[in-house]
Amino acid sequence: MKPRHLLISLAAAAGLGVASVATAHGAEDIVKPNFSRAIPNIPGKSLVAVEVLYPPGGASHPHTHAKSAFIYAYVLSGTIVSKVNDAPEHTYKAGEAFFEEPGSRHPVSRNASKTEPARLLAVFVVDTDDKALTTND
């Protein structure tokens, strides 16, 4: 399944529960659905969470997030190198977090290690009608 199709499915499933499949998202990363639900007190908005698993040396393709998506990212394990829009690359260790503004371009998202895996939890607050949370550049 292509990443766009996974993310379309996640957006469509908002409020219907947690999906349970994993799929390739980029060159070597794996995106595993974690949570998806409409936010009842904010009509038209949903909360979608995915776990991104990076094998040693793994990376995501450069991508852009939905124009409505505010993203909170938390490094669960390992070390992640991230670059958002025109900001410099930054290295995040397990327990550290960052955010991305709606419509952000994410040209770099990769595991900093060639020998250890890394995991990232990405939580999207997004318009329920957005069909693609992420599109490859």
PDB file of C-alpha atoms in Angstrom:
ATOM      1  CA  MET A   1       0.000   0.000   0.000  1.00  0.00           C
ATOM      2  CA  LYS A   2       1.370   3.429  -0.899  1.00  0.00           C
ATOM      3  CA  PRO A   3       1.758   6.009   1.892  1.00  0.00           C
ATOM      4  CA  ARG A   4      -0.829   8.281   0.353  1.00  0.00           C
ATOM      5  CA  HIS A   5      -3.368   5.446   0.438  1.00  0.00           C
ATOM      6  CA  LEU A   6      -2.560   4.631   4.055  1.00  0.00           C
ATOM      7  CA  LEU A   7      -3.017   8.239   5.087  1.00  0.00           C
ATOM      8  CA  ILE A   8      -6.230   8.563   3.087  1.00  0.00           C
ATOM      9  CA  SER A   9      -7.489   5.497   4.932  1.00  0.00           C
ATOM     10  CA  LEU A  10      -6.465   6.998   8.276  1.00  0.00           C
ATOM     11  CA  ALA A  11      -8.264  10.240   7.555  1.00  0.00           C
ATOM     12  CA  ALA A  12     -11.347   8.388   6.346  1.00  0.00           C
ATOM     13  CA  ALA A  13     -11.292   6.207   9.448  1.00  0.00           C
ATOM     14  CA  ALA A  14     -11.297   9.163  11.844  1.00  0.00           C
ATOM     15  CA  GLY A  15     -13.724   8.360  14.605  1.00  0.00           C
ATOM     16  CA  LEU A  16     -13.990   4.703  13.585  1.00  0.00           C
ATOM     17  CA  GLY A  17     -11.224   3.284  15.741  1.00  0.00           C
ATOM     18  CA  VAL A  18      -7.603   2.272  15.369  1.00  0.00           C
ATOM     19  CA  ALA A  19      -6.346   0.676  12.183  1.00  0.00           C
ATOM     20  CA  SER A  20      -4.009  -2.271  12.673  1.00  0.00           C
ATOM     21  CA  VAL A  21      -1.777  -2.632   9.617  1.00  0.00           C
ATOM     22  CA  ALA A  22       1.737  -1.421   8.967  1.00  0.00           C
ATOM     23  CA  THR A  23       2.965  -0.221   5.606  1.00  0.00           C
ATOM     24  CA  ALA A  24       6.017   1.292   3.986  1.00  0.00           C
ATOM     25  CA  HIS A  25       5.915   5.098   4.117  1.00  0.00           C
ATOM     26  CA  GLY A  26       9.211   6.126   2.605  1.00  0.00           C
ATOM     27  CA  ALA A  27      12.485   4.628   1.453  1.00  0.00           C
ATOM     28  CA  GLU A  28      12.817   2.371   4.470  1.00  0.00           C
ATOM     29  CA  ASP A  29      10.503   3.597   7.179  1.00  0.00           C
ATOM     30  CA  ILE A  30       7.292   1.885   8.269  1.00  0.00           C
ATOM     31  CA  VAL A  31       4.165   3.751   9.332  1.00  0.00           C
ATOM     32  CA  LYS A  32       1.939   1.943  11.804  1.00  0.00           C
ATOM     33  CA  PRO A  33      -1.504   3.435  12.541  1.00  0.00           C
ATOM     34  CA  ASN A  34      -1.945   4.079  16.243  1.00  0.00           C
ATOM     35  CA  PHE A  35      -5.154   6.084  16.778  1.00  0.00           C
ATOM     36  CA  SER A  36      -7.811   7.878  14.756  1.00  0.00           C
ATOM     37  CA  ARG A  37     -10.887   9.689  16.042  1.00  0.00           C
ATOM     38  CA  ALA A  38     -13.040  12.707  15.308  1.00  0.00           C
ATOM     39  CA  ILE A  39     -12.753  15.316  18.065  1.00  0.00           C
ATOM     40  CA  PRO A  40     -16.329  15.613  19.374  1.00  0.00           C
ATOM     41  CA  ASN A  41     -16.054  19.131  20.807  1.00  0.00           C
ATOM     42  CA  ILE A  42     -14.255  20.547  17.743  1.00  0.00           C
ATOM     43  CA  PRO A  43     -16.542  19.873  14.774  1.00  0.00           C
ATOM     44  CA  GLY A  44     -14.690  19.081  11.567  1.00  0.00           C
ATOM     45  CA  LYS A  45     -11.415  18.177  13.308  1.00  0.00           C
ATOM     46  CA  SER A  46      -9.849  14.770  13.946  1.00  0.00           C
ATOM     47  CA  LEU A  47      -6.920  13.434  15.926  1.00  0.00           C
ATOM     48  CA  VAL A  48      -4.787  10.895  14.058  1.00  0.00           C
ATOM     49  CA  ALA A  49      -1.661   9.279  15.488  1.00  0.00           C
ATOM     50  CA  VAL A  50       0.869   7.111  13.663  1.00  0.00           C
ATOM     51  CA  GLU A  51       4.053   5.429  14.789  1.00  0.00           C
ATOM     52  CA  VAL A  52       6.951   5.798  12.361  1.00  0.00           C
ATOM     53  CA  LEU A  53       9.499   3.003  12.637  1.00  0.00           C
ATOM     54  CA  TYR A  54      12.943   3.709  11.175  1.00  0.00           C
ATOM     55  CA  PRO A  55      15.304   0.765  10.752  1.00  0.00           C
ATOM     56  CA  PRO A  56      19.024   1.514  11.035  1.00  0.00           C
ATOM     57  CA  GLY A  57      19.781   4.088   8.323  1.00  0.00           C
ATOM     58  CA  GLY A  58      16.061   4.351   7.410  1.00  0.00           C
ATOM     59  CA  ALA A  59      14.454   7.547   6.138  1.00  0.00           C
ATOM     60  CA  SER A  60      11.187   9.004   4.886  1.00  0.00           C
ATOM     61  CA  HIS A  61      10.848  10.480   1.424  1.00  0.00           C
ATOM     62  CA  PRO A  62      10.627  14.294   1.441  1.00  0.00           C
ATOM     63  CA  HIS A  63       6.973  15.127   1.957  1.00  0.00           C
ATOM     64  CA  THR A  64       4.451  17.871   2.666  1.00  0.00           C
ATOM     65  CA  HIS A  65       1.741  17.673   5.297  1.00  0.00           C
ATOM     66  CA  ALA A  66      -1.916  18.611   4.863  1.00  0.00           C
ATOM     67  CA  LYS A  67      -2.596  22.332   4.994  1.00  0.00           C
ATOM     68  CA  SER A  68      -4.807  21.799   8.059  1.00  0.00           C
ATOM     69  CA  ALA A  69      -2.449  19.435   9.938  1.00  0.00           C
ATOM     70  CA  PHE A  70      -0.827  20.621  13.141  1.00  0.00           C
ATOM     71  CA  ILE A  71       1.612  17.882  14.146  1.00  0.00           C
ATOM     72  CA  TYR A  72       3.190  16.973  17.474  1.00  0.00           C
ATOM     73  CA  ALA A  73       6.095  14.524  17.087  1.00  0.00           C
ATOM     74  CA  TYR A  74       7.621  12.602  20.002  1.00  0.00           C
ATOM     75  CA  VAL A  75      10.713  10.404  19.694  1.00  0.00           C
ATOM     76  CA  LEU A  76       9.921   7.109  21.408  1.00  0.00           C
ATOM     77  CA  SER A  77      13.328   5.490  20.925  1.00  0.00           C
ATOM     78  CA  GLY A  78      16.589   6.090  19.125  1.00  0.00           C
ATOM     79  CA  THR A  79      17.587   9.349  17.486  1.00  0.00           C
ATOM     80  CA  ILE A  80      15.778  11.146  14.642  1.00  0.00           C
ATOM     81  CA  VAL A  81      17.140  13.853  12.340  1.00  0.00           C
ATOM     82  CA  SER A  82      14.416  16.218  11.140  1.00  0.00           C
ATOM     83  CA  LYS A  83      14.241  19.307   8.952  1.00  0.00           C
ATOM     84  CA  VAL A  84      10.992  21.242   8.642  1.00  0.00           C
ATOM     85  CA  ASN A  85      10.556  23.886   5.951  1.00  0.00           C
ATOM     86  CA  ASP A  86      13.680  26.077   5.751  1.00  0.00           C
ATOM     87  CA  ALA A  87      14.814  25.538   9.343  1.00  0.00           C
ATOM     88  CA  PRO A  88      18.160  23.804   9.875  1.00  0.00           C
ATOM     89  CA  GLU A  89      18.302  20.055  10.489  1.00  0.00           C
ATOM     90  CA  HIS A  90      17.874  19.154  14.143  1.00  0.00           C
ATOM     91  CA  THR A  91      18.636  15.893  15.948  1.00  0.00           C
ATOM     92  CA  TYR A  92      16.074  14.659  18.494  1.00  0.00           C
ATOM     93  CA  LYS A  93      16.746  11.912  21.037  1.00  0.00           C
ATOM     94  CA  ALA A  94      14.284   9.599  22.759  1.00  0.00           C
ATOM     95  CA  GLY A  95      12.022  11.638  25.040  1.00  0.00           C
ATOM     96  CA  GLU A  96      12.316  14.841  22.973  1.00  0.00           C
ATOM     97  CA  ALA A  97       9.524  16.352  20.911  1.00  0.00           C
ATOM     98  CA  PHE A  98       8.885  18.923  18.198  1.00  0.00           C
ATOM     99  CA  PHE A  99       5.927  20.298  16.265  1.00  0.00           C
ATOM    100  CA  GLU A 100       5.103  21.175  12.691  1.00  0.00           C
ATOM    101  CA  GLU A 101       2.789  23.968  11.607  1.00  0.00           C
ATOM    102  CA  PRO A 102      -0.054  23.253   9.147  1.00  0.00           C
ATOM    103  CA  GLY A 103       1.144  22.739   5.569  1.00  0.00           C
ATOM    104  CA  SER A 104       4.780  22.201   6.569  1.00  0.00           C
ATOM    105  CA  ARG A 105       7.260  20.661   4.156  1.00  0.00           C
ATOM    106  CA  HIS A 106       9.393  17.929   5.696  1.00  0.00           C
ATOM    107  CA  PRO A 107      12.460  17.461   3.454  1.00  0.00           C
ATOM    108  CA  VAL A 108      14.424  15.411   6.034  1.00  0.00           C
ATOM    109  CA  SER A 109      13.134  12.787   8.454  1.00  0.00           C
ATOM    110  CA  ARG A 110      15.546   9.948   9.128  1.00  0.00           C
ATOM    111  CA  ASN A 111      17.164   7.707  11.661  1.00  0.00           C
ATOM    112  CA  ALA A 112      20.470   9.223  12.795  1.00  0.00           C
ATOM    113  CA  SER A 113      21.918   5.763  13.469  1.00  0.00           C
ATOM    114  CA  LYS A 114      23.179   3.226  10.949  1.00  0.00           C
ATOM    115  CA  THR A 115      23.120   0.472  13.607  1.00  0.00           C
ATOM    116  CA  GLU A 116      20.090   1.066  15.902  1.00  0.00           C
ATOM    117  CA  PRO A 117      16.383   1.438  15.029  1.00  0.00           C
ATOM    118  CA  ALA A 118      14.367   4.553  15.959  1.00  0.00           C
ATOM    119  CA  ARG A 119      10.650   5.182  16.566  1.00  0.00           C
ATOM    120  CA  LEU A 120       8.604   8.365  16.370  1.00  0.00           C
ATOM    121  CA  LEU A 121       4.978   9.019  17.364  1.00  0.00           C
ATOM    122  CA  ALA A 122       3.352  11.635  15.108  1.00  0.00           C
ATOM    123  CA  VAL A 123       0.029  13.084  16.290  1.00  0.00           C
ATOM    124  CA  PHE A 124      -2.002  15.077  13.756  1.00  0.00           C
ATOM    125  CA  VAL A 125      -4.818  17.500  14.530  1.00  0.00           C
ATOM    126  CA  VAL A 126      -6.351  17.763  11.095  1.00  0.00           C
ATOM    127  CA  ASP A 127      -9.518  18.643   9.206  1.00  0.00           C
ATOM    128  CA  THR A 128     -11.593  15.457   9.144  1.00  0.00           C
ATOM    129  CA  ASP A 129     -12.230  15.950   5.410  1.00  0.00           C
ATOM    130  CA  ASP A 130      -8.532  16.076   4.489  1.00  0.00           C
ATOM    131  CA  LYS A 131      -7.945  12.973   2.414  1.00  0.00           C
ATOM    132  CA  ALA A 132      -4.138  12.973   2.465  1.00  0.00           C
ATOM    133  CA  LEU A 133      -2.218  13.781   5.630  1.00  0.00           C
ATOM    134  CA  THR A 134       1.086  13.499   3.783  1.00  0.00           C
ATOM    135  CA  THR A 135       2.031  13.704   0.116  1.00  0.00           C
ATOM    136  CA  ASN A 136       5.475  12.854  -1.235  1.00  0.00           C
ATOM    137  CA  ASP A 137       7.322  15.739  -2.883  1.00  0.00           C
TER     138      ASP A 137
END
